[in-house]
C-alpha atoms as one frame of an Amber mdcrd trajectory, in Angstrom:
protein
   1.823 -32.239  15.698   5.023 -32.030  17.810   4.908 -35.855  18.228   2.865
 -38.619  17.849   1.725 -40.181  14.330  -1.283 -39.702  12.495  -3.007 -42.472
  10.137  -5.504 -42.406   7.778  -6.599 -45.643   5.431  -3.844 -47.076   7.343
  -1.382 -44.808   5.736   1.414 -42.812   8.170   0.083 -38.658   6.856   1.277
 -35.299   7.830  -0.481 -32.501   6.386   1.240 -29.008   6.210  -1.967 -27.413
   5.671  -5.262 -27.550   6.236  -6.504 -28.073   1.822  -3.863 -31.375   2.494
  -6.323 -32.225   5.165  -9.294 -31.959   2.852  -7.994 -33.683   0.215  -7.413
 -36.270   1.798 -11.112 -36.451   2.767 -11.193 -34.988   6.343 -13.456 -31.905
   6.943 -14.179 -29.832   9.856 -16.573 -27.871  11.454 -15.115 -25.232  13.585
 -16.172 -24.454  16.883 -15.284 -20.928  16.080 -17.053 -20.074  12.613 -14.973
 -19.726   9.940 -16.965 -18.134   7.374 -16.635 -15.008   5.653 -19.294 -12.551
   7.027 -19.631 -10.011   3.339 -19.583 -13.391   1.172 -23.219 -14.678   0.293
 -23.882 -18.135   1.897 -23.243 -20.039  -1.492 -19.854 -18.538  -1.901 -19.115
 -19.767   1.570 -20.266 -22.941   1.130 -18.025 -23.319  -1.980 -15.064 -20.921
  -0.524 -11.689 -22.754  -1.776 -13.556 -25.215  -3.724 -15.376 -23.245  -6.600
 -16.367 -25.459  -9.551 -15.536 -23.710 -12.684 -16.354 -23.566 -16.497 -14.351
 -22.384 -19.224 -12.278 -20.923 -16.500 -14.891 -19.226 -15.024 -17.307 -19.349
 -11.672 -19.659 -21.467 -12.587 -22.505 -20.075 -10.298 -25.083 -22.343 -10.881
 -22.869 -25.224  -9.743 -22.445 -23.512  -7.045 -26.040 -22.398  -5.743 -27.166
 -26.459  -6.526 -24.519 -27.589  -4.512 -25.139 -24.845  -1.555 -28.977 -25.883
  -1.553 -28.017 -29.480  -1.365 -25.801 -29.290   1.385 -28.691 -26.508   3.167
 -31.197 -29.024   2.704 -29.153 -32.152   4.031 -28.841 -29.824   7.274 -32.149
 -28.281   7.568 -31.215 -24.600   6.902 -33.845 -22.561   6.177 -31.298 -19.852
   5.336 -31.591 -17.815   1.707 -28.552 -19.008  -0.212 -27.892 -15.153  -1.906
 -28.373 -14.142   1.801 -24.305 -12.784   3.233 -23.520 -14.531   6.271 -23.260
 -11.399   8.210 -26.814 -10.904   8.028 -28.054 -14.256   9.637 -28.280 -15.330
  13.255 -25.661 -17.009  14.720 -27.167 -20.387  14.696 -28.095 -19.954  10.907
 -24.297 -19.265  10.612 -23.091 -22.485  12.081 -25.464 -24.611  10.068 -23.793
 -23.107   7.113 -20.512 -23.662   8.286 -21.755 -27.511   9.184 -23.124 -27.572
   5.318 -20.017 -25.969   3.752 -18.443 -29.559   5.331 -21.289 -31.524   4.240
 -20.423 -30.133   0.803 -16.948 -31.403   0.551 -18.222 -35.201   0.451 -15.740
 -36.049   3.203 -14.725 -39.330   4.080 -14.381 -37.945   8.240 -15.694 -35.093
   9.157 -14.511 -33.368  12.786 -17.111 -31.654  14.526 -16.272 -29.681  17.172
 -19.073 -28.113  19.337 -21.098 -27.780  16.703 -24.437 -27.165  18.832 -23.049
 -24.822  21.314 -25.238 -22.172  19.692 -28.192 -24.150  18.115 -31.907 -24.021
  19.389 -33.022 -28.165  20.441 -34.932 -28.108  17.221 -31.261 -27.794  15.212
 -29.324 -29.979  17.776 -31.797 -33.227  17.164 -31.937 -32.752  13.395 -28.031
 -32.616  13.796 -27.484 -35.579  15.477 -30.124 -37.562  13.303 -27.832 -36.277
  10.457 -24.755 -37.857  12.154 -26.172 -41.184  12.937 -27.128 -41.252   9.080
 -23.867 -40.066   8.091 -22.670 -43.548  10.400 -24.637 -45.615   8.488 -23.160
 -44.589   5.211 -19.616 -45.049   6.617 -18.296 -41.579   7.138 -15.740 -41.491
   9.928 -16.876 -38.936  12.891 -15.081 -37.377  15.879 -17.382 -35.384  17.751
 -16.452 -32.873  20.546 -18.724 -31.795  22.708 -19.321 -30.803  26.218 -23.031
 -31.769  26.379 -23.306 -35.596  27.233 -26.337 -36.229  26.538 -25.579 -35.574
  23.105 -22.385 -37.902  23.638 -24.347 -40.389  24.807 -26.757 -40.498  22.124
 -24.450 -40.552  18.815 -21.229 -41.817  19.849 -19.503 -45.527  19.964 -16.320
 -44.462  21.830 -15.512 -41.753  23.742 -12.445 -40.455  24.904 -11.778 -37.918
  28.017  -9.451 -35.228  28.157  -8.767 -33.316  30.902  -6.032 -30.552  31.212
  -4.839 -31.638  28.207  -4.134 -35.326  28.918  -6.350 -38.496  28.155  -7.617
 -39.383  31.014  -9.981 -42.942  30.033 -11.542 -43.794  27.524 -15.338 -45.605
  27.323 -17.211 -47.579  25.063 -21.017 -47.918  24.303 -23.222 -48.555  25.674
 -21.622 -47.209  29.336 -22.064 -43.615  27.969 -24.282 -42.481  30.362 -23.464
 -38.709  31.598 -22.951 -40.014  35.229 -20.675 -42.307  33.736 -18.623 -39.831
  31.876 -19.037 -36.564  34.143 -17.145 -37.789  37.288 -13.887 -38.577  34.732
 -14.460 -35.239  33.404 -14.255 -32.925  35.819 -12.110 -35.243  38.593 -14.990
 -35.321  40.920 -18.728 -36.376  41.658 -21.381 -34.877  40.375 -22.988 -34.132
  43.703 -19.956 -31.663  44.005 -20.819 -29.838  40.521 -22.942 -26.816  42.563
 -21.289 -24.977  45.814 -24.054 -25.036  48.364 -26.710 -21.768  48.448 -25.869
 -19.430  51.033 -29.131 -18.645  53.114 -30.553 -14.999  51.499 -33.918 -14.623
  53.184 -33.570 -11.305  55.161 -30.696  -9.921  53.123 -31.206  -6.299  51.788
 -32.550  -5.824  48.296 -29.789  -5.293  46.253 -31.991  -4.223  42.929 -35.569
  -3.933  42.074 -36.772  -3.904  38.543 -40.666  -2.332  38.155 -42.594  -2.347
  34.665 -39.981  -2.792  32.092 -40.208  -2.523  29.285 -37.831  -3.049  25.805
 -40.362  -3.660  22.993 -40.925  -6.223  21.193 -38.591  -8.446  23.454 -39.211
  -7.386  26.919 -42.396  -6.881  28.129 -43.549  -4.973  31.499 -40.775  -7.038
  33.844 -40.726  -6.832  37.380 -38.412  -8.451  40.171 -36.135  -7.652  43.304
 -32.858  -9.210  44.061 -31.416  -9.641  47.443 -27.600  -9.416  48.029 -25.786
 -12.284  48.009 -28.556 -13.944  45.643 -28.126 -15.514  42.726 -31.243 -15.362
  40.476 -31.873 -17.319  37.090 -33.810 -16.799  34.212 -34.958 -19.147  31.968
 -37.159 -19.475  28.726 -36.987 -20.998  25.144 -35.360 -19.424  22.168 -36.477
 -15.927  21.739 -38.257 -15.785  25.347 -36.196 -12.515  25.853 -33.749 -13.482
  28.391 -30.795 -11.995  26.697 -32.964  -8.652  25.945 -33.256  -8.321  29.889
 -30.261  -7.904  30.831 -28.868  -5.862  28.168 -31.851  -3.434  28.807 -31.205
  -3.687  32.601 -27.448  -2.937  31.496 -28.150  -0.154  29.341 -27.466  -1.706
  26.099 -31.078  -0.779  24.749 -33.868   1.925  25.118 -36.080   1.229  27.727
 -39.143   1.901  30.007 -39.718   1.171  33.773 -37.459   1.646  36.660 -34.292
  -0.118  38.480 -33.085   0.883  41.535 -29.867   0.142  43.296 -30.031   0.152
  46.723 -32.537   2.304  47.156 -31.235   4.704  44.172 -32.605   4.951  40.821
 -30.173   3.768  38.181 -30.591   5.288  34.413 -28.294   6.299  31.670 -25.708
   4.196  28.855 -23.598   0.857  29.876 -21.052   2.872  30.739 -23.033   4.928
  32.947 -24.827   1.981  34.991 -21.211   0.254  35.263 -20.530   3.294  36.971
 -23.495   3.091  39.026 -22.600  -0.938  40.219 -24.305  -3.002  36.962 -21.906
  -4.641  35.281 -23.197  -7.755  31.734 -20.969  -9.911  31.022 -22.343 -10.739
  27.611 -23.137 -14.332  25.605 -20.644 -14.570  23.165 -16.736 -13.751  24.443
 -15.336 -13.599  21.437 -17.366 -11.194  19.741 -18.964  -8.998  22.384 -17.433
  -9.935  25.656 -13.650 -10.204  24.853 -11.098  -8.313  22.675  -9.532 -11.940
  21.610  -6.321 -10.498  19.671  -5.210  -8.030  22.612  -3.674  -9.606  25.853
  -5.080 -10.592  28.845  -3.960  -7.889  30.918  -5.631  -5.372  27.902  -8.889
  -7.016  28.257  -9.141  -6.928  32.422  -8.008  -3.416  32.242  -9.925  -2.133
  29.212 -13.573  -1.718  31.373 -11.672   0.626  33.557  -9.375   2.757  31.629
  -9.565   6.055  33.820  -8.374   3.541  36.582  -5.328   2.566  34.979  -4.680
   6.118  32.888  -4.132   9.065  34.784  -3.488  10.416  32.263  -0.646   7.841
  31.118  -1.415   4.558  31.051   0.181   2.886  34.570   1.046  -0.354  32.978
   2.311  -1.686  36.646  -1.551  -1.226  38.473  -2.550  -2.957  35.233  -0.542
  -5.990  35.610  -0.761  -5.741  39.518  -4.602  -6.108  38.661  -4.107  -8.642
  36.379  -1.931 -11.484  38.541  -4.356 -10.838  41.692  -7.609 -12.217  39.391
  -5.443 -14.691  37.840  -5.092 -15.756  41.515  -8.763 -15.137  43.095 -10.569
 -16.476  39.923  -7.803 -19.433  39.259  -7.032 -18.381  35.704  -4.885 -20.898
  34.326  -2.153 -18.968  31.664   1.391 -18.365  31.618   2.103 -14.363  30.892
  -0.394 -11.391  31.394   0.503 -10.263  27.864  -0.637 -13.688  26.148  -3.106
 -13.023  23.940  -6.785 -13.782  25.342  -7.684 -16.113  22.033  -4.592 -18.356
  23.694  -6.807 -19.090  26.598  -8.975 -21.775  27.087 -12.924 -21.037  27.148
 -13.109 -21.799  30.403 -10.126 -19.194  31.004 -11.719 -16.923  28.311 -14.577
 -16.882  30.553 -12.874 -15.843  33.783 -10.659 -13.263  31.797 -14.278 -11.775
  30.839 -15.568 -11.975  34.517 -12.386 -10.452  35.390 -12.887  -7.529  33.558
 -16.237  -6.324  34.751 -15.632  -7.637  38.264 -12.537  -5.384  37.772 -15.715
  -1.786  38.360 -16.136  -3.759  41.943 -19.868  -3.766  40.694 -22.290  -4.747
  42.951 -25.051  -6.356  40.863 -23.430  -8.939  38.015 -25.666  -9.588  34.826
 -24.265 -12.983  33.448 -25.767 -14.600  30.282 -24.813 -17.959  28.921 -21.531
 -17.903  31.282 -20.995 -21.479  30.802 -21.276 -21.643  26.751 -19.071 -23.510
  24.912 -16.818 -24.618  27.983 -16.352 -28.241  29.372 -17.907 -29.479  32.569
 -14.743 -28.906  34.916 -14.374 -25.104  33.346 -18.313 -25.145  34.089 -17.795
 -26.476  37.717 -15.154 -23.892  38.540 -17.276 -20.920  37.122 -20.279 -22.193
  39.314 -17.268 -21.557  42.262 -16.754 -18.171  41.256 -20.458 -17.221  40.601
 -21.172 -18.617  44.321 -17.960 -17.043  45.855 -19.120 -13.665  44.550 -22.398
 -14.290  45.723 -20.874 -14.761  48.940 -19.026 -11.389  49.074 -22.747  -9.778
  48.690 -22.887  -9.302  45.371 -26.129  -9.927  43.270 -26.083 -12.380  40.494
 -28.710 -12.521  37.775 -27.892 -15.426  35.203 -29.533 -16.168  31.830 -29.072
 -19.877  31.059 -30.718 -22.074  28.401 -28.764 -25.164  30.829 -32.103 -26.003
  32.705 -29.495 -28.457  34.810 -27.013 -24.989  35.599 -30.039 -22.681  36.728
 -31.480 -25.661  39.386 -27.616 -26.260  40.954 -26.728 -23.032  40.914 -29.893
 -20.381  42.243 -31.713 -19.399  44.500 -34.850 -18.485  42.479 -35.644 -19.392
  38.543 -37.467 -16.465  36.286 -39.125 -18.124  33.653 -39.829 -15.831  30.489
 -42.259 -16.338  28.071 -42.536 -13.987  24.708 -40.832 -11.583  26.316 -43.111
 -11.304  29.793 -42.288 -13.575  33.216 -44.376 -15.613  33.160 -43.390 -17.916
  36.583 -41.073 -17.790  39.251 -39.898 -21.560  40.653 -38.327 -21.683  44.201
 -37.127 -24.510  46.184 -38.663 -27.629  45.298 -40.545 -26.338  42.367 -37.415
 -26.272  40.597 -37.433 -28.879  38.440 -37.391 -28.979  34.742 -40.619 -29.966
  34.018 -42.117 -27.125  35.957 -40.050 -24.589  33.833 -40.741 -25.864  30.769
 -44.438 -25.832  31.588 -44.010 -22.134  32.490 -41.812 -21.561  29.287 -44.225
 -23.333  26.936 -47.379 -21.767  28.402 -48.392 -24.666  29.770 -48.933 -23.511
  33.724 -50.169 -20.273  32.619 -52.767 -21.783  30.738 -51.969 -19.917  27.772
 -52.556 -20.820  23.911 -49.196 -22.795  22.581 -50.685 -23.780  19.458
């Protein structure tokens, strides 16, 4: 740290390095993983830390103390399995075991169930509360306060980098903590629905299809409407709009505007469909290259004619820094400097960048905090304003009821419901999502 002092057993410390860190008992759990994706799961789990005999890996040290920590965390991974080969939530509950492993003293956890199903996220927090009990230190971040409210004693809240209060249990409720979150009341979280009934169809999806994971989908969408779509793990909401967007083979037919749209990503970008995917830093963002590199990368031919016009590009650049209110201090930071929430906009940025007229959003508040969250709701109801079509895939029952106009509800890859207006409520998606209204078998 530039300033400030740092204590542990009472003790002034300043570690150089993170191993000074861990030897001193403190372990983390990165928000970002931190694994290594061509390693097997038990050589992650004992990365840094192999026991040894006779100066050599002792491997069957280290698959006991891999299972262990699995089991303590309710993996059901394959220890010999490599990391790159499991789903992402499989890879943070590694990464959350390879901590457990280190017997720490703390442990930091820093949104450690941004990408876990429920299931994972309760056994999780039953694991910290017993971890309490046996007197491990915790400092939990995390965005989701119900979570907050149910494992923590103290909470403190940052915003824009500065503490801002700090609470104490049992006054941990979410519309305790929210309002000193994001600097305002809740009831100002969602922008107000512009009125959509009578407004041209924007796109119309008939029959499609994307087996296994999409299954015979059909829906129109109005300009200026923003449409959600909901369903439990695996539902297919994710597989929608990446077959809508081109990103897999496909049966049916979209139109835009009246025109049949067909062909590659690249080709329905061109034809006004632009996905801004889950994950940013994987998928949806180039995180080493700068931010003006990422807004103009969607839209090379725009920019290179044939040279590259660095000026447009930077032109570009400052006016969505300005409409979108991204908060950085040089176009040629790179994009891994940014916040999430500024991640996020960098990503919107880019696509919005095509001047597409139908946006496919999933997950576009993951892994942000509530006042990032409230300003991305701004920008998701400003475009919707312009006339632009919104489609967004959210497993935040709370974000799809504020934000839409209409909830999809998907169900083993078929739509199974459509909630309007007062219907909107969580119970009555769940029931849709579970099988529950449609009277079909959940066993």
């Amino acid at each position: 740290p530039s300033e400030g002092e740092l204590r542990v057993d009472g003790l002034a410390r300043r570690f150089a390095r993170p191993r000074e860190a861990s030897d001193a008992g403190i372990a983390v759990v990165h928000q970002e993983l931190n694994l290594i994706p061509d390693l097997t799961v038990i050589e992650n789990i004992s990365l840094g830390r192999e026991p040894r005999r006779a100066g050599l890996l002792d491997r069957a040290a280290m698959r006991e103390i891999a299972v262990r920590a699995l089991e303590r965390v309710g993996s059901p991974s394959d220890p010999d399995a490599l990391v790159r080969d499991l789903p992402l939530a499989e890879q943070q509950l590694v990464e959350i075991a390879r901590a457990m492993s280190q017997n720490a003293r703390i442990i930091i956890f820093d949104e450690p169930t941004a990408v876990l199903p429920r299931p994972a996220t309760l056994k999780l927090l039953d694991l910290m509360r017993q971890l309490k009990s046996e007197g491990v230190g915790i400092a939990f971040v995390s965005h989701h306060l119900d979570e907050i409210e149910a494992v923590c004693d103290v909470v403190t809240v940052l915003r824009d980098g500065q503490v801002v209060k700090e609470f104490r249990a049992p006054d941990l409720a979410p519309e305790v903590l929210a309002p000193a979150m994001v600097g305002r009341d809740l009831e100002d979280m969602y922008p107000a629905r512009t009125d959509v009934d009578g407004k041209p169809v924007a796109m119309q999806v008939q029959g499609l299809s994307a087996p296994p994971l999409v299954q015979g989908a059909q829906f129109e969408l109005r300009e200026g409407e923003i449409l959600g779509v909901a369903g439990l793990v695996g539902a297919g909401r994710t597989e929608l709009l990446e077959a809508i967007a081109g990103l897999r083979p496909c049966s049916g037919q979209i139109s835009l505007k009246g025109q049949a749209v067909s062909g590659n990503a690249r080709q329905r970008l061109a034809q006004g469909i632009a996905y801004v995917p889950e994950d940013r830093k994987v998928t949806g963002l180039h995180i080493d290259l700068s931010i003006e590199e990422n807004i103009g990368m969607a839209q090379l031919p725009k920019f290179a004619r044939p040279m590259l016009n660095a000026g447009a590009r930077r032109a570009a650049t400052e006016a969505w820094k300005e409409r979108l209110d991204i908060k950085m201090r040089s176009a040629e930071d790179p994009v891994g400097s940014l916040s999430g929430g500024n991640q996020q906009k960098v990503a919107l940025a880019k696509w919005l960048e095509g001047d597409p007229a139908v946006l496919l959003l999933d997950e576009p508040t993951r892994g942000v905090d509530i006042g990032a969250k409230a300003e991305i709701y701004k920008v998701i109801a400003d475009l919707a304003a312009e006339g632009r079509a919104c489609v967004v895939a959210s497993s935040e029952m709370p974000e799809l009821i504020g934000l839409c106009h209409r909830i999809l509800v998907m169900r083993q890859g078929r739509i199974v419901g459509e909630v309007t207006g007062t219907e909107m409520t969580e119970e009555t998606i769940l029931n849709y999502a579970a099988g529950v209204e449609t009277g079909e078998d959940v066993a």
